[in-house]
Amino acid sequence: MITFPTAPDVRTTPEGLLWEPSARWVRGRKGNIPVVDSRHPVLVWEPRVPVPLYAFPREEVREDLLRPAKHPLTGTHTGSRIFYDLEVDGELLENAAWTFPADDLAGHIAFEWFRRVGRGLDHWYEEEEEIFIHPRDPHKRVDAIPSRRHVRVEIDGTVVADTHHPVLLFETGLPTRYYMPREDVRMELFEPTRHSTGCPYKGTAAYWSWRGEAGVPDTPPNIVWSYPEPLPAVGAVKDLLAFYNEAVDITVDGDRLERPVTPFTRTLPERSPG
């Protein structure tokens, strides 16, 4: 008889939060100071927020480092009841932690992640692996698969990349990204920038902006990115280059793809896809 794993224990609160227990050992630090050490974390999804966060039982949090917030951020984090400032080595980090109003999550405290919002704890670990930006979603999958598809990229009619050796990256909730060998990209049309982003699934990306021969004013900055040291799960994209589907024209095996609408579309002039 074949048996299957039971469905994840996802629960809904009256406030619209989704949450489920996690079996991962999660630790958080501010610098070298341990603040969270939890073997019983829960993952929480807030309404209209595409990525989860962790909340932890109070007994697995250094509550001695928390102070009632002097200037609580009302209206954030789905009606949070209480905000805390975090004091570490004489440094006060405002609104670094909070509690949710849901009865299901009573007795739990959540923390901001510095590399996501610019405040909060700056080092996080699941088991012995450091993670960045936000927790990895157990319901999300990321696959990097080598391919022989013919992929061509154009910007304002100029062919900037053409390859028969892409790696296709399939990520739940996002359009397929086409990573191409550097020799198949006209690198003379781009210039490196100081911009970088972190991804809990892929690693830290470096970026290039379009400069072209005459320039295209409507092309956003940081339109090309690469992972020089990707995480092992997507090692196939190492040093390959991908383009912002939302802002370029991509043709795959002779078919022109429609430009997708994603959470990044509305911020195209301001930021990159991460």
Coordinates of C-alpha atoms in Angstrom, one line a residue:
M1 CA 0.0 0.0 0.0
I2 CA 1.3 3.4 -1.0
T3 CA 1.2 6.1 1.7
F4 CA 1.6 9.8 1.1
P5 CA 2.8 12.6 3.5
T6 CA 0.0 14.4 5.3
A7 CA -0.8 17.8 4.0
P8 CA 1.0 20.7 5.8
D9 CA -0.9 21.9 8.8
V10 CA -1.8 25.4 7.4
R11 CA -4.2 27.3 9.5
T12 CA -6.1 30.6 9.0
T13 CA -6.8 33.3 11.6
P14 CA -9.7 35.7 11.7
E15 CA -7.3 38.5 10.9
G16 CA -6.4 36.8 7.5
L17 CA -3.0 35.4 8.6
L18 CA -1.9 32.0 7.4
W19 CA 0.5 30.0 9.5
E20 CA 1.9 26.6 10.0
P21 CA 4.5 24.9 12.3
S22 CA 8.0 24.4 11.0
A23 CA 10.3 21.5 11.9
R24 CA 13.4 23.6 11.2
W25 CA 15.9 24.8 13.9
V26 CA 16.0 28.5 13.4
R27 CA 18.4 31.0 15.0
G28 CA 18.8 34.7 14.7
R29 CA 21.6 37.1 15.8
K30 CA 22.3 40.7 16.0
G31 CA 26.0 40.8 15.2
N32 CA 27.5 38.1 17.5
I33 CA 24.7 38.2 20.0
P34 CA 22.2 35.4 19.9
V35 CA 18.6 36.7 20.1
V36 CA 16.5 33.7 18.9
D37 CA 17.2 30.0 19.2
S38 CA 14.1 28.1 18.3
R39 CA 13.2 24.5 17.6
H40 CA 9.5 25.3 17.4
P41 CA 9.2 28.2 15.0
V42 CA 6.0 28.9 13.0
L43 CA 5.9 30.3 9.5
V44 CA 3.4 33.2 9.0
W45 CA 2.0 34.7 5.8
E46 CA 0.5 38.1 6.0
P47 CA -2.3 39.2 3.6
R48 CA -1.0 40.5 0.3
V49 CA 2.6 39.8 1.3
P50 CA 4.1 37.1 -1.1
V51 CA 6.9 35.9 1.3
P52 CA 6.6 34.3 4.8
L53 CA 8.3 35.3 8.0
Y54 CA 9.0 33.4 11.2
A55 CA 7.4 33.8 14.7
F56 CA 8.9 32.2 17.7
P57 CA 7.7 31.0 21.2
R58 CA 8.6 33.6 23.8
E59 CA 10.6 31.1 25.7
E60 CA 12.9 30.7 22.7
V61 CA 13.6 34.4 22.5
R62 CA 15.9 36.6 24.5
E63 CA 13.1 38.7 26.0
D64 CA 15.6 40.4 28.3
L65 CA 16.9 42.3 25.2
L66 CA 13.4 43.6 24.3
R67 CA 11.9 46.9 25.4
P68 CA 8.4 48.2 24.8
A69 CA 8.7 50.3 21.6
K70 CA 9.1 54.1 22.2
H71 CA 7.5 54.8 18.7
P72 CA 5.5 51.7 17.7
L73 CA 4.7 51.3 14.0
T74 CA 1.0 51.2 14.1
G75 CA -0.8 49.9 11.1
T76 CA 1.9 47.5 10.1
H77 CA 2.1 43.7 10.3
T78 CA -1.6 42.9 10.2
G79 CA -2.8 44.8 13.2
S80 CA 0.1 43.9 15.5
R81 CA -0.7 44.4 19.2
I82 CA 2.7 45.1 20.7
F83 CA 6.0 46.3 19.2
Y84 CA 9.4 46.0 20.8
D85 CA 12.7 47.8 20.5
L86 CA 15.8 45.6 20.7
E87 CA 18.7 46.7 22.8
V88 CA 22.0 45.0 22.1
D89 CA 25.4 46.2 23.5
G90 CA 24.0 49.7 24.1
E91 CA 22.5 50.0 20.6
L92 CA 18.7 50.4 20.4
L93 CA 17.0 49.0 17.3
E94 CA 13.5 50.5 17.1
N95 CA 10.5 48.3 16.2
A96 CA 12.7 45.2 15.7
A97 CA 10.1 42.8 17.0
W98 CA 6.3 42.5 17.4
T99 CA 3.4 40.2 18.3
F100 CA 0.4 39.4 16.1
P101 CA -3.2 39.9 17.3
A102 CA -4.2 36.4 16.4
D103 CA -5.1 34.2 19.4
D104 CA -3.5 31.3 17.6
L105 CA -0.2 33.1 17.7
A106 CA -0.4 34.3 21.3
G107 CA 2.9 33.8 23.0
H108 CA 4.9 34.2 19.8
I109 CA 7.2 37.0 18.8
A110 CA 8.3 37.9 15.2
F111 CA 11.4 39.8 14.2
E112 CA 12.4 42.1 11.3
W113 CA 15.3 40.9 9.0
F114 CA 17.9 43.6 8.5
R115 CA 18.7 42.7 4.9
R116 CA 15.0 43.0 4.0
V117 CA 13.8 46.2 5.7
G118 CA 17.0 47.8 7.0
R119 CA 16.4 47.0 10.7
G120 CA 16.3 44.0 12.9
L121 CA 18.5 40.9 13.2
D122 CA 21.2 40.7 10.6
H123 CA 22.1 36.9 10.7
W124 CA 19.7 34.1 10.4
Y125 CA 20.2 30.3 10.2
E126 CA 18.1 27.3 9.4
E127 CA 19.9 24.3 10.9
E128 CA 23.6 25.1 10.0
E129 CA 22.9 27.1 6.8
E130 CA 22.7 30.9 6.9
I131 CA 19.7 32.3 5.1
F132 CA 19.0 35.8 3.8
I133 CA 16.2 38.3 3.2
H134 CA 13.3 36.2 4.4
P135 CA 12.5 32.5 5.2
R136 CA 12.3 30.1 2.3
D137 CA 8.7 29.2 1.5
P138 CA 8.2 25.4 1.8
H139 CA 5.4 25.7 -0.8
K140 CA 7.7 27.3 -3.4
R141 CA 10.0 25.5 -5.8
V142 CA 13.0 26.8 -7.7
D143 CA 14.6 24.6 -10.5
A144 CA 17.5 25.5 -12.7
I145 CA 17.5 23.3 -15.8
P146 CA 20.0 23.3 -18.7
S147 CA 18.3 23.5 -22.1
R148 CA 18.9 23.6 -25.9
R149 CA 16.2 26.1 -26.6
H150 CA 17.0 29.0 -28.9
V151 CA 16.6 32.2 -26.8
R152 CA 17.1 35.7 -28.3
V153 CA 16.8 38.9 -26.3
E154 CA 16.1 42.4 -27.9
I155 CA 16.1 45.9 -26.4
D156 CA 14.3 48.4 -28.6
G157 CA 14.9 46.3 -31.7
T158 CA 18.6 45.6 -30.9
V159 CA 19.6 42.0 -30.5
V160 CA 21.6 41.9 -27.2
A161 CA 21.8 38.1 -26.6
D162 CA 21.4 35.0 -28.7
T163 CA 22.0 31.5 -27.4
H164 CA 21.2 27.8 -27.9
H165 CA 22.6 26.9 -24.4
P166 CA 20.4 28.6 -21.8
V167 CA 19.6 27.5 -18.3
L168 CA 15.9 27.9 -17.6
L169 CA 15.1 28.9 -14.1
F170 CA 11.5 28.0 -13.0
E171 CA 10.4 29.7 -9.8
T172 CA 6.9 29.4 -8.4
G173 CA 5.0 32.5 -8.9
L174 CA 7.5 34.2 -11.3
P175 CA 8.0 34.0 -15.1
T176 CA 10.6 31.7 -16.4
R177 CA 14.0 33.4 -16.4
Y178 CA 16.5 32.6 -19.2
Y179 CA 20.1 32.5 -18.0
M180 CA 22.7 32.7 -20.9
P181 CA 26.4 32.2 -21.2
R182 CA 28.3 35.5 -21.2
E183 CA 29.8 34.8 -24.6
D184 CA 26.3 34.8 -26.1
V185 CA 25.5 38.3 -24.6
R186 CA 26.8 41.5 -26.2
M187 CA 28.4 42.7 -23.0
E188 CA 29.8 45.8 -24.7
L189 CA 26.2 47.2 -24.6
F190 CA 26.1 47.0 -20.8
E191 CA 28.0 48.4 -17.9
P192 CA 28.3 47.0 -14.4
T193 CA 26.6 48.8 -11.5
R194 CA 27.1 48.9 -7.8
H195 CA 23.7 47.4 -7.2
S196 CA 23.3 43.9 -5.6
T197 CA 20.4 42.0 -4.2
G198 CA 20.1 38.8 -2.1
C199 CA 17.7 35.9 -2.6
P200 CA 17.1 33.1 -0.1
Y201 CA 16.8 30.6 -3.0
K202 CA 19.6 31.8 -5.3
G203 CA 22.2 33.9 -3.5
T204 CA 23.6 37.3 -4.1
A205 CA 23.3 38.9 -7.6
A206 CA 25.5 41.4 -9.4
Y207 CA 23.9 43.7 -12.0
W208 CA 24.5 45.5 -15.3
S209 CA 22.6 48.4 -16.9
W210 CA 22.0 49.0 -20.6
R211 CA 24.0 51.7 -22.2
G212 CA 23.7 50.7 -25.9
E213 CA 25.1 52.6 -28.8
A214 CA 22.6 55.4 -28.6
G215 CA 20.8 54.6 -25.3
V216 CA 17.2 53.8 -24.8
P217 CA 15.7 56.2 -22.2
D218 CA 12.8 53.9 -21.2
T219 CA 15.0 51.0 -20.3
P220 CA 15.3 50.7 -16.5
P221 CA 18.6 50.3 -14.8
N222 CA 20.0 47.0 -13.6
I223 CA 18.2 45.1 -16.3
V224 CA 20.8 42.2 -16.4
W225 CA 21.9 40.1 -13.4
S226 CA 24.1 37.2 -12.6
Y227 CA 24.9 35.0 -9.6
P228 CA 28.7 34.6 -9.3
E229 CA 28.3 32.3 -6.3
P230 CA 24.8 30.8 -6.4
L231 CA 23.4 28.6 -3.7
P232 CA 24.0 24.9 -4.5
A233 CA 20.4 24.2 -5.4
V234 CA 20.7 26.5 -8.5
G235 CA 24.4 26.0 -9.2
A236 CA 23.7 25.6 -12.9
V237 CA 23.2 29.4 -13.3
K238 CA 26.7 30.3 -12.0
D239 CA 28.1 33.3 -13.9
L240 CA 25.3 33.1 -16.5
L241 CA 23.3 36.3 -17.3
A242 CA 19.5 36.8 -17.1
F243 CA 17.4 39.7 -18.4
Y244 CA 14.4 41.4 -16.8
N245 CA 11.6 39.7 -18.8
E246 CA 9.3 42.6 -17.8
A247 CA 11.4 45.1 -19.7
V248 CA 12.9 43.4 -22.7
D249 CA 11.7 41.3 -25.7
I250 CA 12.5 37.6 -25.4
T251 CA 11.9 35.1 -28.3
V252 CA 12.1 31.4 -27.5
D253 CA 12.3 28.9 -30.4
G254 CA 10.8 31.5 -32.7
D255 CA 7.9 32.6 -30.5
R256 CA 8.0 36.1 -29.1
L257 CA 7.0 36.0 -25.4
E258 CA 4.6 38.5 -23.9
R259 CA 6.1 40.7 -21.3
P260 CA 4.9 39.4 -18.0
V261 CA 3.2 41.4 -15.3
T262 CA 4.8 40.6 -11.9
P263 CA 5.2 42.3 -8.5
F264 CA 8.3 44.0 -10.0
T265 CA 6.5 45.6 -13.0
R266 CA 5.2 48.7 -11.2
T267 CA 8.7 49.5 -9.8
L268 CA 10.6 49.0 -13.1
P269 CA 12.0 52.5 -13.2
E270 CA 13.2 52.2 -9.6
R271 CA 14.6 48.8 -8.9
S272 CA 15.7 45.4 -10.1
P273 CA 14.0 42.0 -9.8
G274 CA 16.3 40.6 -7.1

